[in-house]
């Protein structure tokens, strides 16, 4: 094995470990919403592959060794073929259209769920001003199972955070700690 290949394998393993840690931290903080959130990471050395968790695993069950690797079409390249279709649709839209962002964190924290009941934000506070101009909006189309929705998500996602009337928020980042 060449030094370049060895370094790439080490980097891929580090990304898997970081991603698994993000799942564990999310569960620890109560943001895991059973199996309906998603956290993904672009596979180092590839523009069109990313790691995600198997459908049905609770967040505290996710570890580096049981992450699956999928391509841009949702084909499983490594691991069991248990793809969460909605997670794949949302995250592939972002990974394919925003290549600088290596991690995508999609959660339903209680504060975000509470905010979705408002038709418009009733008031802004100083802390929310940090996000001014960095939040985009995507109309919820129901459970994300239509591959064509990826184009609409990508169009609405040119920023740090996006939200929709459903209780879902996504954060983009180049590093796992920034996404968290």
PDB file of C-alpha atoms in Angstrom:
ATOM      1  CA  UNK A   1       0.000   0.000   0.000  1.00  0.00           C
ATOM      2  CA  UNK A   2       1.399   3.380  -0.984  1.00  0.00           C
ATOM      3  CA  UNK A   3       1.852   6.185   1.542  1.00  0.00           C
ATOM      4  CA  UNK A   4      -0.913   8.208  -0.192  1.00  0.00           C
ATOM      5  CA  UNK A   5      -3.358   5.294   0.041  1.00  0.00           C
ATOM      6  CA  UNK A   6      -2.395   4.702   3.667  1.00  0.00           C
ATOM      7  CA  UNK A   7      -2.947   8.388   4.536  1.00  0.00           C
ATOM      8  CA  UNK A   8      -6.316   8.377   2.767  1.00  0.00           C
ATOM      9  CA  UNK A   9      -7.438   5.258   4.687  1.00  0.00           C
ATOM     10  CA  UNK A  10      -6.397   6.915   7.962  1.00  0.00           C
ATOM     11  CA  UNK A  11      -8.313  10.075   7.064  1.00  0.00           C
ATOM     12  CA  UNK A  12     -11.410   8.045   6.148  1.00  0.00           C
ATOM     13  CA  UNK A  13     -11.238   6.221   9.476  1.00  0.00           C
ATOM     14  CA  UNK A  14     -10.882   9.542  11.341  1.00  0.00           C
ATOM     15  CA  UNK A  15     -13.991  10.897   9.569  1.00  0.00           C
ATOM     16  CA  UNK A  16     -15.919   7.727  10.486  1.00  0.00           C
ATOM     17  CA  UNK A  17     -14.875   8.115  14.148  1.00  0.00           C
ATOM     18  CA  UNK A  18     -15.775  11.835  14.185  1.00  0.00           C
ATOM     19  CA  UNK A  19     -19.150  11.110  12.588  1.00  0.00           C
ATOM     20  CA  UNK A  20     -19.934   8.353  15.092  1.00  0.00           C
ATOM     21  CA  UNK A  21     -19.002  10.753  17.912  1.00  0.00           C
ATOM     22  CA  UNK A  22     -21.468  13.307  16.521  1.00  0.00           C
ATOM     23  CA  UNK A  23     -24.233  10.675  16.711  1.00  0.00           C
ATOM     24  CA  UNK A  24     -23.343   9.874  20.317  1.00  0.00           C
ATOM     25  CA  UNK A  25     -23.225  13.542  21.330  1.00  0.00           C
ATOM     26  CA  UNK A  26     -26.576  14.159  19.653  1.00  0.00           C
ATOM     27  CA  UNK A  27     -28.130  11.306  21.638  1.00  0.00           C
ATOM     28  CA  UNK A  28     -26.493  12.533  24.857  1.00  0.00           C
ATOM     29  CA  UNK A  29     -28.125  15.934  24.406  1.00  0.00           C
ATOM     30  CA  UNK A  30     -31.559  14.499  23.577  1.00  0.00           C
ATOM     31  CA  UNK A  31     -31.633  15.715  19.976  1.00  0.00           C
ATOM     32  CA  UNK A  32     -31.873  12.272  18.410  1.00  0.00           C
ATOM     33  CA  UNK A  33     -35.670  12.104  17.810  1.00  0.00           C
ATOM     34  CA  UNK A  34     -35.630   8.295  17.522  1.00  0.00           C
ATOM     35  CA  UNK A  35     -34.384   7.412  14.014  1.00  0.00           C
ATOM     36  CA  UNK A  36     -35.534  10.454  12.052  1.00  0.00           C
ATOM     37  CA  UNK A  37     -32.468  12.694  12.207  1.00  0.00           C
ATOM     38  CA  UNK A  38     -29.450  12.302   9.974  1.00  0.00           C
ATOM     39  CA  UNK A  39     -25.782  13.171  10.200  1.00  0.00           C
ATOM     40  CA  UNK A  40     -23.527  12.490   7.238  1.00  0.00           C
ATOM     41  CA  UNK A  41     -19.939  13.061   6.185  1.00  0.00           C
ATOM     42  CA  UNK A  42     -18.332  13.209   2.769  1.00  0.00           C
ATOM     43  CA  UNK A  43     -15.901  10.328   2.261  1.00  0.00           C
ATOM     44  CA  UNK A  44     -12.372  11.762   1.977  1.00  0.00           C
ATOM     45  CA  UNK A  45     -10.988  11.200  -1.502  1.00  0.00           C
ATOM     46  CA  UNK A  46     -14.419  11.209  -3.141  1.00  0.00           C
ATOM     47  CA  UNK A  47     -16.763  13.914  -4.381  1.00  0.00           C
ATOM     48  CA  UNK A  48     -19.806  11.663  -4.648  1.00  0.00           C
ATOM     49  CA  UNK A  49     -19.712   9.265  -1.699  1.00  0.00           C
ATOM     50  CA  UNK A  50     -20.720   9.862   1.873  1.00  0.00           C
ATOM     51  CA  UNK A  51     -21.077   8.021   5.169  1.00  0.00           C
ATOM     52  CA  UNK A  52     -24.422   7.743   6.918  1.00  0.00           C
ATOM     53  CA  UNK A  53     -25.964   5.501   9.554  1.00  0.00           C
ATOM     54  CA  UNK A  54     -28.047   2.453   8.775  1.00  0.00           C
ATOM     55  CA  UNK A  55     -31.795   2.995   8.846  1.00  0.00           C
ATOM     56  CA  UNK A  56     -33.301   1.885  12.135  1.00  0.00           C
ATOM     57  CA  UNK A  57     -30.253   2.317  14.338  1.00  0.00           C
ATOM     58  CA  UNK A  58     -30.728   4.454  17.410  1.00  0.00           C
ATOM     59  CA  UNK A  59     -28.091   7.160  17.711  1.00  0.00           C
ATOM     60  CA  UNK A  60     -26.469   5.550  20.736  1.00  0.00           C
ATOM     61  CA  UNK A  61     -25.989   2.382  18.629  1.00  0.00           C
ATOM     62  CA  UNK A  62     -24.034   4.129  15.868  1.00  0.00           C
ATOM     63  CA  UNK A  63     -20.288   3.521  15.821  1.00  0.00           C
ATOM     64  CA  UNK A  64     -17.557   4.005  13.230  1.00  0.00           C
ATOM     65  CA  UNK A  65     -17.652   0.337  12.224  1.00  0.00           C
ATOM     66  CA  UNK A  66     -21.371   0.197  11.414  1.00  0.00           C
ATOM     67  CA  UNK A  67     -21.648   3.335   9.263  1.00  0.00           C
ATOM     68  CA  UNK A  68     -22.532   2.671   5.639  1.00  0.00           C
ATOM     69  CA  UNK A  69     -20.990   4.286   2.572  1.00  0.00           C
ATOM     70  CA  UNK A  70     -23.360   5.367  -0.218  1.00  0.00           C
ATOM     71  CA  UNK A  71     -22.897   6.940  -3.629  1.00  0.00           C
ATOM     72  CA  UNK A  72     -24.829   9.846  -5.168  1.00  0.00           C
ATOM     73  CA  UNK A  73     -27.585   7.466  -6.346  1.00  0.00           C
ATOM     74  CA  UNK A  74     -28.192   5.896  -2.946  1.00  0.00           C
ATOM     75  CA  UNK A  75     -26.360   2.671  -3.759  1.00  0.00           C
ATOM     76  CA  UNK A  76     -24.661   1.172  -0.741  1.00  0.00           C
ATOM     77  CA  UNK A  77     -20.953   0.685  -1.437  1.00  0.00           C
ATOM     78  CA  UNK A  78     -20.003  -0.610   2.026  1.00  0.00           C
ATOM     79  CA  UNK A  79     -22.212  -2.119   4.706  1.00  0.00           C
ATOM     80  CA  UNK A  80     -25.777  -3.423   4.851  1.00  0.00           C
ATOM     81  CA  UNK A  81     -28.264  -1.992   2.375  1.00  0.00           C
ATOM     82  CA  UNK A  82     -30.405  -0.255   5.003  1.00  0.00           C
ATOM     83  CA  UNK A  83     -30.552   3.279   3.572  1.00  0.00           C
ATOM     84  CA  UNK A  84     -32.861   5.846   5.102  1.00  0.00           C
ATOM     85  CA  UNK A  85     -34.365   7.223   1.879  1.00  0.00           C
ATOM     86  CA  UNK A  86     -35.375  10.589   3.346  1.00  0.00           C
ATOM     87  CA  UNK A  87     -31.923  11.037   4.880  1.00  0.00           C
ATOM     88  CA  UNK A  88     -30.291  10.140   1.591  1.00  0.00           C
ATOM     89  CA  UNK A  89     -32.458  12.594  -0.415  1.00  0.00           C
ATOM     90  CA  UNK A  90     -31.797  15.529   1.929  1.00  0.00           C
ATOM     91  CA  UNK A  91     -28.099  14.880   2.477  1.00  0.00           C
ATOM     92  CA  UNK A  92     -27.176  13.935  -1.078  1.00  0.00           C
ATOM     93  CA  UNK A  93     -28.699  17.231  -2.248  1.00  0.00           C
ATOM     94  CA  UNK A  94     -26.349  19.072   0.057  1.00  0.00           C
ATOM     95  CA  UNK A  95     -23.227  16.942  -0.451  1.00  0.00           C
ATOM     96  CA  UNK A  96     -23.538  17.019  -4.248  1.00  0.00           C
ATOM     97  CA  UNK A  97     -24.201  20.742  -4.527  1.00  0.00           C
ATOM     98  CA  UNK A  98     -22.091  22.157  -1.701  1.00  0.00           C
ATOM     99  CA  UNK A  99     -18.760  20.302  -1.941  1.00  0.00           C
ATOM    100  CA  UNK A 100     -16.926  22.552   0.529  1.00  0.00           C
ATOM    101  CA  UNK A 101     -19.127  21.294   3.340  1.00  0.00           C
ATOM    102  CA  UNK A 102     -17.909  17.925   4.539  1.00  0.00           C
ATOM    103  CA  UNK A 103     -20.443  17.279   7.303  1.00  0.00           C
ATOM    104  CA  UNK A 104     -24.207  17.749   7.329  1.00  0.00           C
ATOM    105  CA  UNK A 105     -26.012  17.719  10.668  1.00  0.00           C
ATOM    106  CA  UNK A 106     -29.801  17.433  10.547  1.00  0.00           C
ATOM    107  CA  UNK A 107     -31.628  17.380  13.860  1.00  0.00           C
ATOM    108  CA  UNK A 108     -34.960  18.046  15.482  1.00  0.00           C
ATOM    109  CA  UNK A 109     -33.980  19.721  18.764  1.00  0.00           C
ATOM    110  CA  UNK A 110     -36.938  20.738  20.912  1.00  0.00           C
ATOM    111  CA  UNK A 111     -36.192  24.441  20.385  1.00  0.00           C
ATOM    112  CA  UNK A 112     -36.396  24.034  16.587  1.00  0.00           C
ATOM    113  CA  UNK A 113     -39.602  22.037  16.841  1.00  0.00           C
ATOM    114  CA  UNK A 114     -41.117  24.769  19.012  1.00  0.00           C
ATOM    115  CA  UNK A 115     -40.059  27.480  16.533  1.00  0.00           C
ATOM    116  CA  UNK A 116     -41.857  25.734  13.649  1.00  0.00           C
ATOM    117  CA  UNK A 117     -45.253  26.492  15.156  1.00  0.00           C
ATOM    118  CA  UNK A 118     -44.814  30.189  14.355  1.00  0.00           C
ATOM    119  CA  UNK A 119     -45.902  31.423  10.957  1.00  0.00           C
ATOM    120  CA  UNK A 120     -43.354  34.196  11.340  1.00  0.00           C
ATOM    121  CA  UNK A 121     -40.746  34.888  13.989  1.00  0.00           C
ATOM    122  CA  UNK A 122     -42.446  37.016  16.664  1.00  0.00           C
ATOM    123  CA  UNK A 123     -39.295  38.920  17.656  1.00  0.00           C
ATOM    124  CA  UNK A 124     -35.544  38.752  17.311  1.00  0.00           C
ATOM    125  CA  UNK A 125     -33.100  38.750  20.156  1.00  0.00           C
ATOM    126  CA  UNK A 126     -29.427  39.630  20.158  1.00  0.00           C
ATOM    127  CA  UNK A 127     -28.316  35.983  19.932  1.00  0.00           C
ATOM    128  CA  UNK A 128     -30.387  35.364  16.796  1.00  0.00           C
ATOM    129  CA  UNK A 129     -28.690  38.287  15.041  1.00  0.00           C
ATOM    130  CA  UNK A 130     -25.619  36.047  14.597  1.00  0.00           C
ATOM    131  CA  UNK A 131     -27.633  34.054  12.046  1.00  0.00           C
ATOM    132  CA  UNK A 132     -28.996  37.050  10.152  1.00  0.00           C
ATOM    133  CA  UNK A 133     -28.570  36.396   6.430  1.00  0.00           C
ATOM    134  CA  UNK A 134     -27.347  32.843   7.033  1.00  0.00           C
ATOM    135  CA  UNK A 135     -30.692  31.038   7.238  1.00  0.00           C
ATOM    136  CA  UNK A 136     -32.529  29.788   4.172  1.00  0.00           C
ATOM    137  CA  UNK A 137     -36.011  28.357   3.944  1.00  0.00           C
ATOM    138  CA  UNK A 138     -37.246  25.258   2.122  1.00  0.00           C
ATOM    139  CA  UNK A 139     -40.957  24.504   1.959  1.00  0.00           C
ATOM    140  CA  UNK A 140     -41.656  21.110   3.442  1.00  0.00           C
ATOM    141  CA  UNK A 141     -42.859  18.717   0.752  1.00  0.00           C
ATOM    142  CA  UNK A 142     -43.677  15.827   3.041  1.00  0.00           C
ATOM    143  CA  UNK A 143     -41.386  12.888   3.691  1.00  0.00           C
ATOM    144  CA  UNK A 144     -38.360  13.404   1.434  1.00  0.00           C
ATOM    145  CA  UNK A 145     -38.493  10.367  -0.866  1.00  0.00           C
ATOM    146  CA  UNK A 146     -38.620  12.072  -4.290  1.00  0.00           C
ATOM    147  CA  UNK A 147     -35.119  12.354  -5.817  1.00  0.00           C
ATOM    148  CA  UNK A 148     -36.231  15.513  -7.671  1.00  0.00           C
ATOM    149  CA  UNK A 149     -36.567  17.289  -4.319  1.00  0.00           C
ATOM    150  CA  UNK A 150     -32.757  17.251  -4.109  1.00  0.00           C
ATOM    151  CA  UNK A 151     -32.604  20.009  -6.733  1.00  0.00           C
ATOM    152  CA  UNK A 152     -35.025  22.194  -4.785  1.00  0.00           C
ATOM    153  CA  UNK A 153     -33.215  21.605  -1.493  1.00  0.00           C
ATOM    154  CA  UNK A 154     -29.858  22.435  -3.105  1.00  0.00           C
ATOM    155  CA  UNK A 155     -31.284  25.638  -4.606  1.00  0.00           C
ATOM    156  CA  UNK A 156     -32.503  26.743  -1.170  1.00  0.00           C
ATOM    157  CA  UNK A 157     -29.332  25.731   0.626  1.00  0.00           C
ATOM    158  CA  UNK A 158     -26.628  28.277  -0.096  1.00  0.00           C
ATOM    159  CA  UNK A 159     -25.951  29.052   3.509  1.00  0.00           C
ATOM    160  CA  UNK A 160     -25.018  27.829   6.951  1.00  0.00           C
ATOM    161  CA  UNK A 161     -28.464  26.684   8.082  1.00  0.00           C
ATOM    162  CA  UNK A 162     -31.711  25.851   6.456  1.00  0.00           C
ATOM    163  CA  UNK A 163     -35.103  25.242   7.921  1.00  0.00           C
ATOM    164  CA  UNK A 164     -38.593  24.331   6.838  1.00  0.00           C
ATOM    165  CA  UNK A 165     -42.051  24.371   8.391  1.00  0.00           C
ATOM    166  CA  UNK A 166     -41.473  20.781   9.473  1.00  0.00           C
ATOM    167  CA  UNK A 167     -39.330  20.442  12.584  1.00  0.00           C
ATOM    168  CA  UNK A 168     -36.080  19.957  10.717  1.00  0.00           C
ATOM    169  CA  UNK A 169     -32.949  22.025  10.644  1.00  0.00           C
ATOM    170  CA  UNK A 170     -29.680  21.244   8.919  1.00  0.00           C
ATOM    171  CA  UNK A 171     -26.249  22.670   9.554  1.00  0.00           C
ATOM    172  CA  UNK A 172     -23.366  22.497   7.094  1.00  0.00           C
ATOM    173  CA  UNK A 173     -19.732  22.419   8.030  1.00  0.00           C
ATOM    174  CA  UNK A 174     -16.246  21.643   6.841  1.00  0.00           C
ATOM    175  CA  UNK A 175     -15.333  20.120  10.227  1.00  0.00           C
ATOM    176  CA  UNK A 176     -17.432  17.988  12.616  1.00  0.00           C
ATOM    177  CA  UNK A 177     -17.006  20.320  15.595  1.00  0.00           C
ATOM    178  CA  UNK A 178     -18.335  23.261  13.559  1.00  0.00           C
ATOM    179  CA  UNK A 179     -21.438  21.337  12.479  1.00  0.00           C
ATOM    180  CA  UNK A 180     -22.126  20.370  16.065  1.00  0.00           C
TER     181      UNK A 180
END
